[in-house]
Amino acid sequence: DTGVSQDPRHKITKRGQNVTFRCDPISEHNRLYWYRQTLGQGPEFLTYFQNEAQLEKSRLLSDRFSAERPKGSFSTLEIQRTEQGDSAMYLCASSLAWGSRNEQYFGPGTRLTVT
Amino acid sequence: DQQVKQNSPSLSVQEGRISILNCDYTNSMFDYFLWYKKYPAEGPTFLISISSIKDKNEDGRFTVFLNKSAKHLSLHIVPSQPGDSAVYFCAASTSGTYKYIFGTGTRLKVLA
């Protein structure tokens, strides 16, 4: 399978704990995106990388959230001191950087539940 | 402020008939639009896109229409099949940014 993969698929954590999610993009894609989706809403942009550089961050990405893509391949999204409002589906997507219009391919998501 | 709106949360269509899903946007700077389909427990899957220099794009059973003056786009699926039953999201972006702004989705149910 050469699609976008995410790990874990589900995470249940207690409020105040830290969690980390991993995303492996399609191998030749050099852009990687993180989105968050809550019930009844569409995906909301969080941040994106081109290679290892984080080029844009949403104001939704509070200082408790940090994302990295250290070698320009996989990425991690960490949430520190989780809150119940962080419960959501976290989606990763990747795309090519050739030209300015390349559709993003999404992974299956990581569903986070904060109790 | 919801810049991309899908005002119909759900739609039911008979198999073989046309499905029309609608999307409105408020930001006149949007110049690229996409439709994604999402099945339960899966990520969104890209369906079709359209640039603002066009008013129609077709791919098999799927056609997207763009009316820039009305800030409206629609997705037509002809003929509809039971496997098309899913949640459909429209998304938009502007030149110079690579983030997509998504609507809230429309759940399509195609009845056999």
mmCIF file of C-alpha atoms in Angstrom:
data_model
loop_
_atom_site.group_PDB
_atom_site.id
_atom_site.type_symbol
_atom_site.label_atom_id
_atom_site.label_comp_id
_atom_site.label_asym_id
_atom_site.label_seq_id
_atom_site.Cartn_x
_atom_site.Cartn_y
_atom_site.Cartn_z
ATOM 1 C CA ASP A 1 0.000 0.000 0.000
ATOM 2 C CA THR A 2 1.578 3.285 -1.092
ATOM 3 C CA GLY A 3 -1.013 5.651 0.373
ATOM 4 C CA VAL A 4 -0.691 7.985 3.355
ATOM 5 C CA SER A 5 -0.523 6.050 6.619
ATOM 6 C CA GLN A 6 -1.179 7.252 10.139
ATOM 7 C CA ASP A 7 -0.444 5.674 13.483
ATOM 8 C CA PRO A 8 -2.181 5.033 15.787
ATOM 9 C CA ARG A 9 -5.667 4.864 14.312
ATOM 10 C CA HIS A 10 -7.259 5.407 17.706
ATOM 11 C CA LYS A 11 -5.962 6.949 20.914
ATOM 12 C CA ILE A 12 -7.747 7.303 24.228
ATOM 13 C CA THR A 13 -5.981 9.416 26.818
ATOM 14 C CA LYS A 14 -6.728 11.141 30.072
ATOM 15 C CA ARG A 15 -6.855 14.897 30.294
ATOM 16 C CA GLY A 16 -3.446 16.361 30.990
ATOM 17 C CA GLN A 17 -1.476 13.605 29.271
ATOM 18 C CA ASN A 18 0.738 14.132 26.226
ATOM 19 C CA VAL A 19 0.065 12.295 22.963
ATOM 20 C CA THR A 20 2.045 11.943 19.739
ATOM 21 C CA PHE A 21 0.753 10.902 16.333
ATOM 22 C CA ARG A 22 2.766 9.828 13.319
ATOM 23 C CA CYS A 23 2.117 10.330 9.613
ATOM 24 C CA ASP A 24 3.947 8.670 6.733
ATOM 25 C CA PRO A 25 3.185 10.458 3.446
ATOM 26 C CA ILE A 26 3.238 9.040 -0.062
ATOM 27 C CA SER A 27 6.932 8.538 -0.709
ATOM 28 C CA GLU A 28 7.467 11.010 -3.558
ATOM 29 C CA HIS A 29 5.344 13.762 -1.974
ATOM 30 C CA ASN A 30 7.316 16.601 -0.436
ATOM 31 C CA ARG A 31 4.375 18.545 1.027
ATOM 32 C CA LEU A 32 2.689 17.275 4.172
ATOM 33 C CA TYR A 33 -0.360 18.728 5.911
ATOM 34 C CA TRP A 34 -2.153 18.253 9.215
ATOM 35 C CA TYR A 35 -5.880 18.870 9.600
ATOM 36 C CA ARG A 36 -8.309 18.358 12.468
ATOM 37 C CA GLN A 37 -11.919 17.283 12.025
ATOM 38 C CA THR A 38 -14.595 17.433 14.701
ATOM 39 C CA LEU A 39 -18.078 15.944 14.526
ATOM 40 C CA GLY A 40 -20.291 17.589 11.923
ATOM 41 C CA GLN A 41 -17.493 19.749 10.557
ATOM 42 C CA GLY A 42 -15.129 19.547 7.627
ATOM 43 C CA PRO A 43 -11.392 19.192 8.111
ATOM 44 C CA GLU A 44 -9.711 22.328 9.504
ATOM 45 C CA PHE A 45 -6.154 23.181 8.484
ATOM 46 C CA LEU A 46 -3.527 23.056 11.224
ATOM 47 C CA THR A 47 -0.118 23.253 9.566
ATOM 48 C CA TYR A 48 1.905 22.206 6.534
ATOM 49 C CA PHE A 49 5.482 21.331 5.646
ATOM 50 C CA GLN A 50 7.441 21.506 2.466
ATOM 51 C CA ASN A 51 10.229 18.993 2.949
ATOM 52 C CA GLU A 52 11.375 19.597 6.546
ATOM 53 C CA ALA A 53 10.347 23.270 6.688
ATOM 54 C CA GLN A 54 7.114 24.157 8.494
ATOM 55 C CA LEU A 55 5.760 26.927 6.266
ATOM 56 C CA GLU A 56 2.357 27.757 7.696
ATOM 57 C CA LYS A 57 0.579 27.302 11.011
ATOM 58 C CA SER A 58 -3.047 27.984 11.810
ATOM 59 C CA ARG A 59 -3.982 29.950 14.892
ATOM 60 C CA LEU A 60 -5.865 26.766 15.843
ATOM 61 C CA LEU A 61 -2.423 25.323 16.583
ATOM 62 C CA SER A 62 -1.994 26.526 20.147
ATOM 63 C CA ASP A 63 1.320 26.378 21.970
ATOM 64 C CA ARG A 64 0.328 22.946 23.300
ATOM 65 C CA PHE A 65 0.578 21.592 19.752
ATOM 66 C CA SER A 66 3.846 20.994 17.949
ATOM 67 C CA ALA A 67 4.538 19.335 14.626
ATOM 68 C CA GLU A 68 7.829 18.185 13.177
ATOM 69 C CA ARG A 69 9.102 16.654 9.981
ATOM 70 C CA PRO A 70 12.767 16.216 10.817
ATOM 71 C CA LYS A 71 14.041 14.498 7.681
ATOM 72 C CA GLY A 72 11.413 15.640 5.239
ATOM 73 C CA SER A 73 9.746 12.245 5.267
ATOM 74 C CA PHE A 74 7.418 11.231 8.124
ATOM 75 C CA SER A 75 5.892 13.789 10.471
ATOM 76 C CA THR A 76 4.785 13.795 14.088
ATOM 77 C CA LEU A 77 2.102 15.869 15.766
ATOM 78 C CA GLU A 78 2.359 16.183 19.541
ATOM 79 C CA ILE A 79 -0.290 17.544 21.852
ATOM 80 C CA GLN A 80 0.848 18.396 25.354
ATOM 81 C CA ARG A 81 -1.446 18.595 28.386
ATOM 82 C CA THR A 82 -4.442 17.340 26.425
ATOM 83 C CA GLU A 83 -7.860 18.865 27.040
ATOM 84 C CA GLN A 84 -11.298 17.421 26.316
ATOM 85 C CA GLY A 85 -11.670 19.944 23.495
ATOM 86 C CA ASP A 86 -8.771 18.261 21.706
ATOM 87 C CA SER A 87 -10.964 15.215 21.046
ATOM 88 C CA ALA A 88 -11.171 15.009 17.256
ATOM 89 C CA MET A 89 -9.989 13.149 14.182
ATOM 90 C CA TYR A 90 -6.484 14.252 13.209
ATOM 91 C CA LEU A 91 -5.898 13.886 9.482
ATOM 92 C CA CYS A 92 -2.624 13.947 7.611
ATOM 93 C CA ALA A 93 -2.365 14.609 3.882
ATOM 94 C CA SER A 94 0.441 14.854 1.376
ATOM 95 C CA SER A 95 0.931 16.264 -2.101
ATOM 96 C CA LEU A 96 3.530 16.947 -4.727
ATOM 97 C CA ALA A 97 5.140 20.354 -4.888
ATOM 98 C CA TRP A 98 5.314 20.552 -8.674
ATOM 99 C CA GLY A 99 3.260 23.489 -9.870
ATOM 100 C CA SER A 100 0.842 25.233 -7.588
ATOM 101 C CA ARG A 101 -2.177 23.029 -7.785
ATOM 102 C CA ASN A 102 -1.741 19.467 -6.661
ATOM 103 C CA GLU A 103 -4.481 17.656 -4.879
ATOM 104 C CA GLN A 104 -3.866 16.486 -1.361
ATOM 105 C CA TYR A 105 -4.151 12.790 -0.531
ATOM 106 C CA PHE A 106 -5.402 12.016 2.942
ATOM 107 C CA GLY A 107 -4.587 9.245 5.352
ATOM 108 C CA PRO A 108 -7.215 7.392 7.406
ATOM 109 C CA GLY A 109 -6.767 9.676 10.407
ATOM 110 C CA THR A 110 -6.076 9.227 14.111
ATOM 111 C CA ARG A 111 -9.142 9.492 16.306
ATOM 112 C CA LEU A 112 -8.252 11.058 19.659
ATOM 113 C CA THR A 113 -10.556 10.786 22.654
ATOM 114 C CA VAL A 114 -9.621 12.745 25.768
ATOM 115 C CA THR A 115 -11.448 11.586 28.892
ATOM 116 C CA ASP B 1 -16.799 32.714 9.840
ATOM 117 C CA GLN B 2 -17.605 29.830 7.508
ATOM 118 C CA GLN B 3 -16.017 30.758 4.177
ATOM 119 C CA VAL B 4 -17.188 27.578 2.461
ATOM 120 C CA LYS B 5 -20.757 26.485 3.056
ATOM 121 C CA GLN B 6 -22.649 23.339 2.250
ATOM 122 C CA ASN B 7 -26.187 24.147 3.300
ATOM 123 C CA SER B 8 -27.675 20.703 2.726
ATOM 124 C CA PRO B 9 -26.494 18.288 5.404
ATOM 125 C CA SER B 10 -28.039 15.320 3.596
ATOM 126 C CA LEU B 11 -29.439 14.214 0.249
ATOM 127 C CA SER B 12 -31.185 11.032 -0.890
ATOM 128 C CA VAL B 13 -31.317 10.003 -4.549
ATOM 129 C CA GLN B 14 -32.569 6.941 -6.375
ATOM 130 C CA GLU B 15 -29.990 4.751 -8.095
ATOM 131 C CA GLY B 16 -29.501 5.769 -11.713
ATOM 132 C CA ARG B 17 -30.704 9.334 -11.184
ATOM 133 C CA ILE B 18 -28.606 12.493 -10.957
ATOM 134 C CA SER B 19 -27.148 13.654 -7.646
ATOM 135 C CA ILE B 20 -26.478 17.385 -7.334
ATOM 136 C CA LEU B 21 -24.431 18.606 -4.401
ATOM 137 C CA ASN B 22 -24.052 22.321 -3.822
ATOM 138 C CA CYS B 23 -21.430 24.528 -2.247
ATOM 139 C CA ASP B 24 -21.253 28.295 -1.710
ATOM 140 C CA TYR B 25 -18.257 30.387 -0.780
ATOM 141 C CA THR B 26 -17.748 33.914 0.421
ATOM 142 C CA ASN B 27 -14.073 34.633 -0.236
ATOM 143 C CA SER B 28 -13.631 36.051 -3.751
ATOM 144 C CA MET B 29 -9.902 35.285 -3.554
ATOM 145 C CA PHE B 30 -10.547 31.532 -3.788
ATOM 146 C CA ASP B 31 -9.319 30.356 -7.179
ATOM 147 C CA TYR B 32 -9.156 26.577 -6.861
ATOM 148 C CA PHE B 33 -11.932 24.278 -5.767
ATOM 149 C CA LEU B 34 -12.112 20.571 -5.042
ATOM 150 C CA TRP B 35 -14.573 17.883 -4.063
ATOM 151 C CA TYR B 36 -13.684 15.055 -1.712
ATOM 152 C CA LYS B 37 -15.666 11.957 -0.769
ATOM 153 C CA LYS B 38 -15.420 10.380 2.663
ATOM 154 C CA TYR B 39 -16.505 6.935 3.782
ATOM 155 C CA PRO B 40 -16.771 6.109 7.507
ATOM 156 C CA ALA B 41 -13.443 5.293 9.169
ATOM 157 C CA GLU B 42 -11.490 6.481 6.123
ATOM 158 C CA GLY B 43 -9.821 9.734 5.199
ATOM 159 C CA PRO B 44 -11.283 12.004 2.500
ATOM 160 C CA THR B 45 -10.642 10.817 -1.065
ATOM 161 C CA PHE B 46 -10.043 13.337 -3.856
ATOM 162 C CA LEU B 47 -12.739 13.298 -6.548
ATOM 163 C CA ILE B 48 -12.416 16.246 -8.887
ATOM 164 C CA SER B 49 -11.118 19.813 -8.974
ATOM 165 C CA ILE B 50 -11.646 23.007 -10.938
ATOM 166 C CA SER B 51 -9.639 26.169 -11.413
ATOM 167 C CA SER B 52 -11.380 29.527 -11.403
ATOM 168 C CA ILE B 53 -10.425 30.052 -15.055
ATOM 169 C CA LYS B 54 -12.888 27.318 -15.983
ATOM 170 C CA ASP B 55 -16.587 26.935 -15.402
ATOM 171 C CA LYS B 56 -16.834 23.183 -15.876
ATOM 172 C CA ASN B 57 -14.694 20.119 -15.407
ATOM 173 C CA GLU B 58 -15.761 16.576 -16.128
ATOM 174 C CA ASP B 59 -14.327 13.211 -15.101
ATOM 175 C CA GLY B 60 -16.418 10.188 -15.929
ATOM 176 C CA ARG B 61 -19.653 10.289 -13.963
ATOM 177 C CA PHE B 62 -18.548 13.387 -12.041
ATOM 178 C CA THR B 63 -18.873 16.976 -13.273
ATOM 179 C CA VAL B 64 -18.107 20.111 -11.299
ATOM 180 C CA PHE B 65 -19.632 23.437 -12.291
ATOM 181 C CA LEU B 66 -18.333 26.790 -11.091
ATOM 182 C CA ASN B 67 -20.341 30.023 -11.141
ATOM 183 C CA LYS B 68 -17.914 32.713 -10.002
ATOM 184 C CA SER B 69 -20.397 35.556 -10.085
ATOM 185 C CA ALA B 70 -22.673 33.654 -7.708
ATOM 186 C CA LYS B 71 -19.748 32.220 -5.727
ATOM 187 C CA HIS B 72 -21.291 28.802 -6.166
ATOM 188 C CA LEU B 73 -20.109 25.412 -7.257
ATOM 189 C CA SER B 74 -21.901 22.149 -7.683
ATOM 190 C CA LEU B 75 -21.015 18.508 -8.169
ATOM 191 C CA HIS B 76 -23.153 16.394 -10.472
ATOM 192 C CA ILE B 77 -22.998 12.612 -10.313
ATOM 193 C CA VAL B 78 -24.675 10.820 -13.223
ATOM 194 C CA PRO B 79 -25.797 8.102 -12.936
ATOM 195 C CA SER B 80 -25.752 7.749 -9.159
ATOM 196 C CA GLN B 81 -24.752 4.357 -7.775
ATOM 197 C CA PRO B 82 -25.191 2.874 -4.271
ATOM 198 C CA GLY B 83 -21.384 2.947 -3.852
ATOM 199 C CA ASP B 84 -21.542 6.731 -4.130
ATOM 200 C CA SER B 85 -23.207 6.868 -0.704
ATOM 201 C CA ALA B 86 -20.755 8.864 1.411
ATOM 202 C CA VAL B 87 -20.153 12.334 2.841
ATOM 203 C CA TYR B 88 -19.033 14.849 0.211
ATOM 204 C CA PHE B 89 -16.912 17.863 1.110
ATOM 205 C CA CYS B 90 -16.162 20.823 -1.075
ATOM 206 C CA ALA B 91 -12.920 22.684 -0.452
ATOM 207 C CA ALA B 92 -11.310 25.875 -1.704
ATOM 208 C CA SER B 93 -7.912 27.494 -1.715
ATOM 209 C CA THR B 94 -6.193 30.662 -2.890
ATOM 210 C CA SER B 95 -3.004 31.186 -4.883
ATOM 211 C CA GLY B 96 0.094 31.285 -2.734
ATOM 212 C CA THR B 97 -1.317 29.093 0.002
ATOM 213 C CA TYR B 98 -1.647 25.360 0.046
ATOM 214 C CA LYS B 99 -4.210 24.938 2.771
ATOM 215 C CA TYR B 100 -7.731 23.924 1.884
ATOM 216 C CA ILE B 101 -10.814 25.448 3.479
ATOM 217 C CA PHE B 102 -13.501 22.780 3.719
ATOM 218 C CA GLY B 103 -17.257 22.962 3.934
ATOM 219 C CA THR B 104 -19.203 21.003 6.543
ATOM 220 C CA GLY B 105 -20.142 18.218 4.162
ATOM 221 C CA THR B 106 -23.276 16.727 2.615
ATOM 222 C CA ARG B 107 -24.220 13.123 3.309
ATOM 223 C CA LEU B 108 -25.400 11.475 0.084
ATOM 224 C CA LYS B 109 -27.472 8.330 0.211
ATOM 225 C CA VAL B 110 -28.145 6.545 -3.068
ATOM 226 C CA LEU B 111 -31.109 4.227 -2.753
ATOM 227 C CA ALA B 112 -31.091 0.951 -4.677
#
